[in-house]
Amino acid sequence: MIIEKSVIAPKLAKLKMVLPSKLQENAIQGVLFKENSLSATNLEMGVKTPLDVNTDEVFIIPARAIELIDSLPDGSIEIIPEDNHSITIKAQNIKNKFQSFDPEVFPEVNTLISDVNVCSISSVNFERAVKSVIYAVDANNTRTIMTGIYFDSSGGNLNIIGCDGYRIAWYKMPYNKDFTFVIPKMAIQKLLSIGLQGDIEISYGIKSAIFKTDEYTVYTRLLDGSYIEYKRMFTKQDNSAIINRMAFIEGLRRCMICMDEKNRGVVKLQFEDETLNITLNSAISEYSEQIKLEAPVDKPITIGFNGTYIIECLKSFDCENVELSFGSSVNPMIVDDGEQSALVLPVRLN
C-alpha cells in the first residue's frame, strides 16, 4: 500500500487512542488494515475508518509502527506486508521492518447491532453536552451503572447525566424521541479524543451502540442496570442567589491555595444580602474573601463544601452568571443556568 502521510498519520493517531493502555503482546495492540479501512479495538469499544486506497492487502500496524509513521517526513509512505506477519515501512531514504501480528486473530469491530433504534445529534451539541457532565462520573464507582453517562430522552428533551454520589451534572436539549442508555465513561472519553465531526448517527440496541459519521464508525458496549431517579434530586429550593461564575471560581482557587492537608479541601461559604464570604481557618492561614452577588440571597445561609467539587462544577458551565439555590446547610446546593444544572452535596463544618 502506498499512501500519503498526511492521509494515514492523523487517522492512525486517533485510532491509537483506542488501543489498550496496558501493553499486550497480541493483535489488539495494533491497528488492522483490511478492506481499505483501518480498525482498532480494546474489546470494550472499537473504531473503524475508511482509507482512500484500493488494495486487497490485509495486515496489522503495531503501535510502535504508528509512532514511526507519525515521525516520518511528509510525502508518500509505502507499507508492505511480509511473511511471518511482519510489515516493512518505506519513506524516502528510510526503511524499517516491524514484527507484527496475524490479522486473522484480530477481533472483528462490530458495525452492526440487532434491535436497532436510531437517533441523530450534531457533533457540536454532543461534545458540549458530554463535556458538561463527564466531570461528575466516577469510573471506579462500585455500582457499574454509575460509571457511565446516562442518556435519557423523554418529555421532549434529551437529558444527559453524570453522577458520582457527591455531585450530579445534568445537561438538557430539545429532542423529540424517547430512549435511554448508559455509555461507559471510557468510551465517551475516547469519542471526544477522536473528535467526531458533522452529524452523529447513533444506532443502539439492548447491549451496544454505534456512533457513525462520514469518517468514523465507533462501537461501544452499553452498561446494564437501573440508573438513579435524578430528577427527584432537583427539588425546588426556597432560597437562591445569582453570582458571577468566574469570580466564584477565582475566589475558591485563591482560598484553596491557603489550605493545609487537614482541611481536605473544605471551604465555608456565607451568603448574606448581596455578599458571599469565602472563609478558611487552618493551621497555616486564615483566609477571607468577599464577592458581590449579582442578585441577593433570599435568606442568609452558611454552608460547607469540598472546594474542588464546586470548581469542577462551575468550570463545566459556559455562562457569565449562575443561579445557586439552597435548602439548608445539610441539603445539596443546586447550580443552574437554564439549560444546564448541577447538584453538589455539602460537607459538615467543624
Short mmCIF file of C-alpha atoms in Angstrom, two decimals:
data_model
loop_
_atom_site.label_atom_id
_atom_site.label_comp_id
_atom_site.label_asym_id
_atom_site.label_seq_id
_atom_site.Cartn_x
_atom_site.Cartn_y
_atom_site.Cartn_z
CA MET A 1 0.00 0.00 0.00
CA ILE A 2 1.27 3.44 -0.94
CA ILE A 3 -0.38 6.41 0.74
CA GLU A 4 0.39 9.99 1.72
CA LYS A 5 1.49 10.52 5.31
CA SER A 6 -0.99 13.42 5.60
CA VAL A 7 -3.83 10.94 4.92
CA ILE A 8 -2.91 8.00 7.14
CA ALA A 9 -0.98 9.53 10.06
CA PRO A 10 -3.86 11.60 11.56
CA LYS A 11 -6.21 8.61 11.44
CA LEU A 12 -3.67 6.26 12.99
CA ALA A 13 -3.06 8.78 15.78
CA LYS A 14 -6.77 8.82 16.63
CA LEU A 15 -7.16 5.05 16.45
CA LYS A 16 -4.11 4.58 18.64
CA MET A 17 -6.04 6.28 21.47
CA VAL A 18 -8.43 3.32 21.45
CA LEU A 19 -5.72 0.68 21.89
CA PRO A 20 -5.42 -0.96 25.34
CA SER A 21 -3.47 1.20 27.80
CA LYS A 22 -1.62 -1.83 29.15
CA LEU A 23 0.91 -3.30 26.76
CA GLN A 24 -0.19 -6.66 25.46
CA GLU A 25 1.57 -8.99 23.08
CA ASN A 26 -1.44 -9.66 20.92
CA ALA A 27 -3.21 -8.37 17.84
CA ILE A 28 -5.32 -5.71 19.55
CA GLN A 29 -2.13 -3.82 20.36
CA GLY A 30 -2.19 -2.63 16.76
CA VAL A 31 -4.42 -1.22 14.02
CA LEU A 32 -5.87 -3.58 11.42
CA PHE A 33 -5.84 -2.61 7.74
CA LYS A 34 -8.47 -4.64 5.89
CA GLU A 35 -10.90 -3.94 3.04
CA ASN A 36 -9.38 -0.48 2.59
CA SER A 37 -10.24 0.52 6.15
CA LEU A 38 -8.40 0.93 9.46
CA SER A 39 -9.81 -0.68 12.62
CA ALA A 40 -8.80 -0.57 16.29
CA THR A 41 -10.35 -2.12 19.40
CA ASN A 42 -9.76 -2.65 23.11
CA LEU A 43 -12.61 -5.20 23.31
CA GLU A 44 -14.80 -2.66 25.16
CA MET A 45 -15.13 -0.45 22.10
CA GLY A 46 -13.92 -0.37 18.50
CA VAL A 47 -13.35 2.25 15.80
CA LYS A 48 -13.31 1.90 12.04
CA THR A 49 -12.43 4.49 9.38
CA PRO A 50 -12.03 4.17 5.58
CA LEU A 51 -8.82 4.95 3.68
CA ASP A 52 -8.79 6.28 0.14
CA VAL A 53 -6.83 3.35 -1.32
CA ASN A 54 -7.70 0.29 -3.37
CA THR A 55 -5.90 -2.90 -2.38
CA ASP A 56 -6.77 -6.35 -1.09
CA GLU A 57 -3.83 -6.39 1.35
CA VAL A 58 -4.50 -7.26 4.99
CA PHE A 59 -2.07 -6.51 7.83
CA ILE A 60 -1.74 -5.08 11.33
CA ILE A 61 0.20 -1.88 12.04
CA PRO A 62 1.66 -2.29 15.56
CA ALA A 63 1.66 0.63 18.00
CA ARG A 64 5.40 1.30 17.60
CA ALA A 65 4.98 1.48 13.83
CA ILE A 66 2.29 4.12 14.30
CA GLU A 67 4.83 6.23 16.20
CA LEU A 68 7.36 5.80 13.39
CA ILE A 69 4.83 6.78 10.71
CA ASP A 70 3.98 9.93 12.67
CA SER A 71 7.67 10.89 12.78
CA LEU A 72 8.35 10.35 9.06
CA PRO A 73 8.87 13.30 6.69
CA ASP A 74 5.87 14.48 4.67
CA GLY A 75 5.23 12.65 1.43
CA SER A 76 4.42 9.13 0.31
CA ILE A 77 4.70 6.13 2.62
CA GLU A 78 4.77 2.52 1.47
CA ILE A 79 3.62 -0.23 3.83
CA ILE A 80 4.43 -3.75 2.65
CA PRO A 81 3.09 -6.87 4.38
CA GLU A 82 5.78 -9.56 4.61
CA ASP A 83 5.99 -13.23 5.58
CA ASN A 84 5.61 -14.21 9.25
CA HIS A 85 3.17 -11.35 9.84
CA SER A 86 5.75 -8.58 9.61
CA ILE A 87 5.45 -5.27 7.77
CA THR A 88 8.04 -3.07 6.09
CA ILE A 89 7.63 0.70 6.08
CA LYS A 90 9.43 2.84 3.48
CA ALA A 91 9.59 6.61 3.13
CA GLN A 92 12.23 8.43 1.07
CA ASN A 93 15.59 7.06 2.34
CA ILE A 94 14.02 5.43 5.42
CA LYS A 95 13.19 1.74 5.72
CA ASN A 96 12.22 -0.37 8.70
CA LYS A 97 10.77 -3.84 9.20
CA PHE A 98 8.43 -4.40 12.16
CA GLN A 99 7.29 -7.70 13.59
CA SER A 100 3.50 -7.61 13.72
CA PHE A 101 0.59 -9.99 14.36
CA ASP A 102 -1.60 -12.40 12.44
CA PRO A 103 -4.57 -10.35 11.15
CA GLU A 104 -6.74 -13.48 11.21
CA VAL A 105 -6.89 -13.32 15.02
CA PHE A 106 -7.83 -9.63 15.15
CA PRO A 107 -11.31 -9.28 16.75
CA GLU A 108 -13.93 -8.05 14.32
CA VAL A 109 -15.03 -4.49 15.05
CA ASN A 110 -18.81 -4.73 15.23
CA THR A 111 -20.55 -2.20 12.97
CA LEU A 112 -23.97 -3.86 13.05
CA ILE A 113 -26.28 -4.40 16.02
CA SER A 114 -29.63 -6.12 16.38
CA ASP A 115 -32.83 -4.44 17.61
CA VAL A 116 -31.65 -1.20 16.03
CA ASN A 117 -33.03 2.18 17.07
CA VAL A 118 -31.58 5.31 15.51
CA CYS A 119 -31.23 8.90 16.65
CA SER A 120 -29.08 11.77 15.39
CA ILE A 121 -27.25 14.66 17.08
CA SER A 122 -24.75 17.21 15.85
CA SER A 123 -21.16 16.62 16.97
CA VAL A 124 -21.03 20.16 18.41
CA ASN A 125 -24.06 19.55 20.64
CA PHE A 126 -22.82 16.08 21.61
CA GLU A 127 -19.39 17.36 22.65
CA ARG A 128 -20.82 20.31 24.57
CA ALA A 129 -23.27 18.07 26.42
CA VAL A 130 -20.92 15.29 27.49
CA LYS A 131 -18.14 17.71 28.48
CA SER A 132 -20.66 19.40 30.76
CA VAL A 133 -21.34 16.24 32.76
CA ILE A 134 -18.31 13.95 32.48
CA TYR A 135 -16.54 15.52 35.48
CA ALA A 136 -19.27 14.06 37.73
CA VAL A 137 -18.73 10.45 36.61
CA ASP A 138 -16.50 8.15 38.67
CA ALA A 139 -15.13 5.34 36.52
CA ASN A 140 -14.23 3.44 39.71
CA ASN A 141 -17.69 3.53 41.27
CA THR A 142 -18.63 0.16 42.79
CA ARG A 143 -22.02 0.38 41.06
CA THR A 144 -21.19 -0.35 37.43
CA ILE A 145 -24.18 1.58 36.06
CA MET A 146 -22.82 4.75 37.70
CA THR A 147 -19.51 4.51 35.82
CA GLY A 148 -21.12 5.83 32.66
CA ILE A 149 -23.04 8.78 31.26
CA TYR A 150 -26.81 8.39 31.18
CA PHE A 151 -28.71 9.43 28.03
CA ASP A 152 -32.40 9.87 28.84
CA SER A 153 -34.53 11.25 26.02
CA SER A 154 -38.06 11.86 27.27
CA GLY A 155 -40.66 14.58 27.53
CA GLY A 156 -39.29 16.48 24.54
CA ASN A 157 -35.76 16.77 25.96
CA LEU A 158 -32.54 14.79 25.66
CA ASN A 159 -31.17 14.70 29.20
CA ILE A 160 -27.50 13.77 29.66
CA ILE A 161 -26.49 12.90 33.22
CA GLY A 162 -23.35 12.19 35.23
CA CYS A 163 -23.32 11.27 38.93
CA ASP A 164 -20.58 10.15 41.33
CA GLY A 165 -22.52 10.09 44.61
CA TYR A 166 -21.38 13.59 45.64
CA ARG A 167 -22.44 15.52 42.54
CA ILE A 168 -24.99 15.24 39.77
CA ALA A 169 -24.48 17.04 36.45
CA TRP A 170 -27.46 17.45 34.12
CA TYR A 171 -27.44 18.87 30.60
CA LYS A 172 -30.61 19.08 28.54
CA MET A 173 -31.51 19.97 24.96
CA PRO A 174 -34.74 19.71 22.93
CA TYR A 175 -35.21 16.28 21.31
CA ASN A 176 -38.42 14.60 20.25
CA LYS A 177 -37.67 10.90 20.60
CA ASP A 178 -37.77 8.58 23.61
CA PHE A 179 -34.85 6.34 24.55
CA THR A 180 -32.44 5.63 27.41
CA PHE A 181 -28.98 4.08 27.60
CA VAL A 182 -25.75 4.40 29.61
CA ILE A 183 -22.36 4.66 27.88
CA PRO A 184 -19.13 3.88 29.81
CA LYS A 185 -17.07 6.95 30.72
CA MET A 186 -14.03 5.48 28.99
CA ALA A 187 -15.91 5.17 25.72
CA ILE A 188 -17.07 8.79 25.96
CA GLN A 189 -13.50 9.95 26.60
CA LYS A 190 -12.31 8.05 23.53
CA LEU A 191 -15.13 9.51 21.43
CA LEU A 192 -14.06 13.00 22.48
CA SER A 193 -10.41 12.27 21.69
CA ILE A 194 -11.32 11.09 18.18
CA GLY A 195 -13.05 14.42 17.55
CA LEU A 196 -16.12 13.37 15.56
CA GLN A 197 -17.27 15.96 13.03
CA GLY A 198 -20.67 16.73 11.48
CA ASP A 199 -23.87 14.90 12.39
CA ILE A 200 -23.56 11.76 14.51
CA GLU A 201 -25.98 8.92 13.80
CA ILE A 202 -26.43 6.81 16.93
CA SER A 203 -27.70 3.25 16.48
CA TYR A 204 -28.41 1.44 19.72
CA GLY A 205 -29.77 -1.85 20.93
CA ILE A 206 -30.01 -3.56 24.30
CA LYS A 207 -26.30 -4.13 24.86
CA SER A 208 -24.42 -1.89 22.44
CA ALA A 209 -24.42 1.36 20.49
CA ILE A 210 -22.74 2.62 17.33
CA PHE A 211 -21.80 6.25 16.67
CA LYS A 212 -21.36 6.93 12.96
CA THR A 213 -20.18 9.94 10.99
CA ASP A 214 -18.98 10.23 7.40
CA GLU A 215 -15.44 9.46 8.55
CA TYR A 216 -15.65 7.23 11.63
CA THR A 217 -17.77 4.36 12.95
CA VAL A 218 -17.43 3.78 16.71
CA TYR A 219 -18.85 0.72 18.50
CA THR A 220 -19.24 0.59 22.29
CA ARG A 221 -20.95 -1.68 24.76
CA LEU A 222 -23.70 -0.22 26.95
CA LEU A 223 -23.93 -0.56 30.72
CA ASP A 224 -26.77 -2.63 32.13
CA GLY A 225 -28.86 -1.68 35.13
CA SER A 226 -31.25 0.92 36.55
CA TYR A 227 -29.96 4.49 36.79
CA ILE A 228 -30.86 6.75 39.72
CA GLU A 229 -34.04 8.84 39.54
CA TYR A 230 -32.03 12.03 39.11
CA LYS A 231 -34.97 14.39 38.51
CA ARG A 232 -36.23 13.79 42.05
CA MET A 233 -32.96 15.18 43.42
CA PHE A 234 -33.51 18.58 41.81
CA THR A 235 -36.37 19.70 44.05
CA LYS A 236 -37.45 23.34 44.17
CA GLN A 237 -35.47 25.29 46.78
CA ASP A 238 -36.84 28.37 48.57
CA ASN A 239 -33.53 30.23 48.87
CA SER A 240 -31.42 31.41 45.94
CA ALA A 241 -28.79 33.88 44.76
CA ILE A 242 -27.07 34.76 41.48
CA ILE A 243 -23.29 35.03 41.22
CA ASN A 244 -20.67 35.71 38.56
CA ARG A 245 -19.31 32.29 37.67
CA MET A 246 -15.65 33.25 37.09
CA ALA A 247 -15.49 35.44 40.20
CA PHE A 248 -16.70 32.45 42.24
CA ILE A 249 -14.13 30.10 40.64
CA GLU A 250 -11.23 32.52 41.18
CA GLY A 251 -12.20 33.15 44.80
CA LEU A 252 -12.34 29.43 45.54
CA ARG A 253 -8.98 28.85 43.86
CA ARG A 254 -7.31 31.52 45.98
CA CYS A 255 -8.86 30.10 49.14
CA MET A 256 -7.68 26.58 48.37
CA ILE A 257 -4.09 27.73 47.87
CA CYS A 258 -4.12 28.58 51.59
CA MET A 259 -5.27 25.16 52.80
CA ASP A 260 -3.34 22.60 54.78
CA GLU A 261 -3.82 18.85 54.44
CA LYS A 262 -6.19 18.62 57.42
CA ASN A 263 -8.80 20.77 55.71
CA ARG A 264 -9.21 18.24 52.89
CA GLY A 265 -10.48 20.88 50.52
CA VAL A 266 -13.35 22.11 52.73
CA VAL A 267 -14.34 25.78 52.37
CA LYS A 268 -17.01 27.74 54.27
CA LEU A 269 -19.46 29.82 52.24
CA GLN A 270 -21.53 32.50 53.99
CA PHE A 271 -24.30 34.11 51.92
CA GLU A 272 -25.93 37.22 53.33
CA ASP A 273 -27.75 40.02 51.48
CA GLU A 274 -25.62 40.89 48.42
CA THR A 275 -22.39 39.25 49.59
CA LEU A 276 -20.72 35.83 49.54
CA ASN A 277 -17.95 35.49 52.10
CA ILE A 278 -15.49 32.64 51.43
CA THR A 279 -13.54 31.73 54.57
CA LEU A 280 -10.95 29.22 55.68
CA ASN A 281 -9.30 28.71 59.05
CA SER A 282 -6.37 26.30 59.03
CA ALA A 283 -3.09 25.73 60.81
CA ILE A 284 -1.28 27.79 58.19
CA SER A 285 -3.76 30.54 57.28
CA GLU A 286 -6.94 32.47 57.99
CA TYR A 287 -8.42 33.32 54.61
CA SER A 288 -11.39 35.55 53.88
CA GLU A 289 -12.74 36.98 50.62
CA GLN A 290 -15.95 38.78 49.83
CA ILE A 291 -17.65 38.51 46.44
CA LYS A 292 -20.56 40.72 45.45
CA LEU A 293 -23.60 38.74 44.35
CA GLU A 294 -25.35 39.64 41.10
CA ALA A 295 -28.69 39.12 42.87
CA PRO A 296 -29.01 38.96 46.69
CA VAL A 297 -29.67 35.76 48.57
CA ASP A 298 -33.24 35.42 49.89
CA LYS A 299 -32.17 34.23 53.34
CA PRO A 300 -28.72 34.15 55.00
CA ILE A 301 -27.08 30.73 54.93
CA THR A 302 -23.71 29.28 55.97
CA ILE A 303 -22.71 26.04 54.24
CA GLY A 304 -19.53 24.00 53.70
CA PHE A 305 -18.32 22.32 50.51
CA ASN A 306 -15.39 20.49 49.01
CA GLY A 307 -13.89 23.39 47.04
CA THR A 308 -12.61 21.16 44.24
CA TYR A 309 -16.10 19.79 43.62
CA ILE A 310 -17.54 23.30 43.33
CA ILE A 311 -14.75 24.48 40.99
CA GLU A 312 -15.16 21.47 38.67
CA CYS A 313 -18.90 22.03 38.63
CA LEU A 314 -18.62 25.75 37.77
CA LYS A 315 -15.99 25.13 35.08
CA SER A 316 -18.42 22.86 33.24
CA PHE A 317 -20.78 25.79 32.65
CA ASP A 318 -20.34 28.23 29.77
CA CYS A 319 -22.27 31.26 31.02
CA GLU A 320 -21.47 34.53 32.78
CA ASN A 321 -23.72 34.10 35.83
CA VAL A 322 -25.24 31.08 37.56
CA GLU A 323 -28.12 30.73 39.97
CA LEU A 324 -27.37 29.00 43.27
CA SER A 325 -30.27 27.60 45.28
CA PHE A 326 -30.28 26.11 48.77
CA GLY A 327 -32.50 24.29 51.24
CA SER A 328 -30.43 24.23 54.43
CA SER A 329 -26.80 23.74 55.42
CA VAL A 330 -27.22 19.96 55.12
CA ASN A 331 -29.09 19.98 51.79
CA PRO A 332 -27.44 19.99 48.35
CA MET A 333 -26.73 23.24 46.52
CA ILE A 334 -28.20 23.40 43.00
CA VAL A 335 -26.38 25.33 40.29
CA ASP A 336 -28.37 26.29 37.19
CA ASP A 337 -28.17 28.43 34.05
CA GLY A 338 -31.37 27.38 32.31
CA GLU A 339 -30.15 24.54 30.09
CA GLN A 340 -27.58 23.02 32.43
CA SER A 341 -27.94 22.08 36.10
CA ALA A 342 -25.73 20.56 38.75
CA LEU A 343 -26.16 19.40 42.31
CA VAL A 344 -23.36 19.31 44.91
CA LEU A 345 -23.63 17.76 48.36
CA PRO A 346 -22.35 19.88 51.28
CA VAL A 347 -19.94 18.80 54.00
CA ARG A 348 -20.32 19.38 57.72
CA LEU A 349 -18.35 22.28 59.16
CA ASN A 350 -16.45 21.89 62.43
#
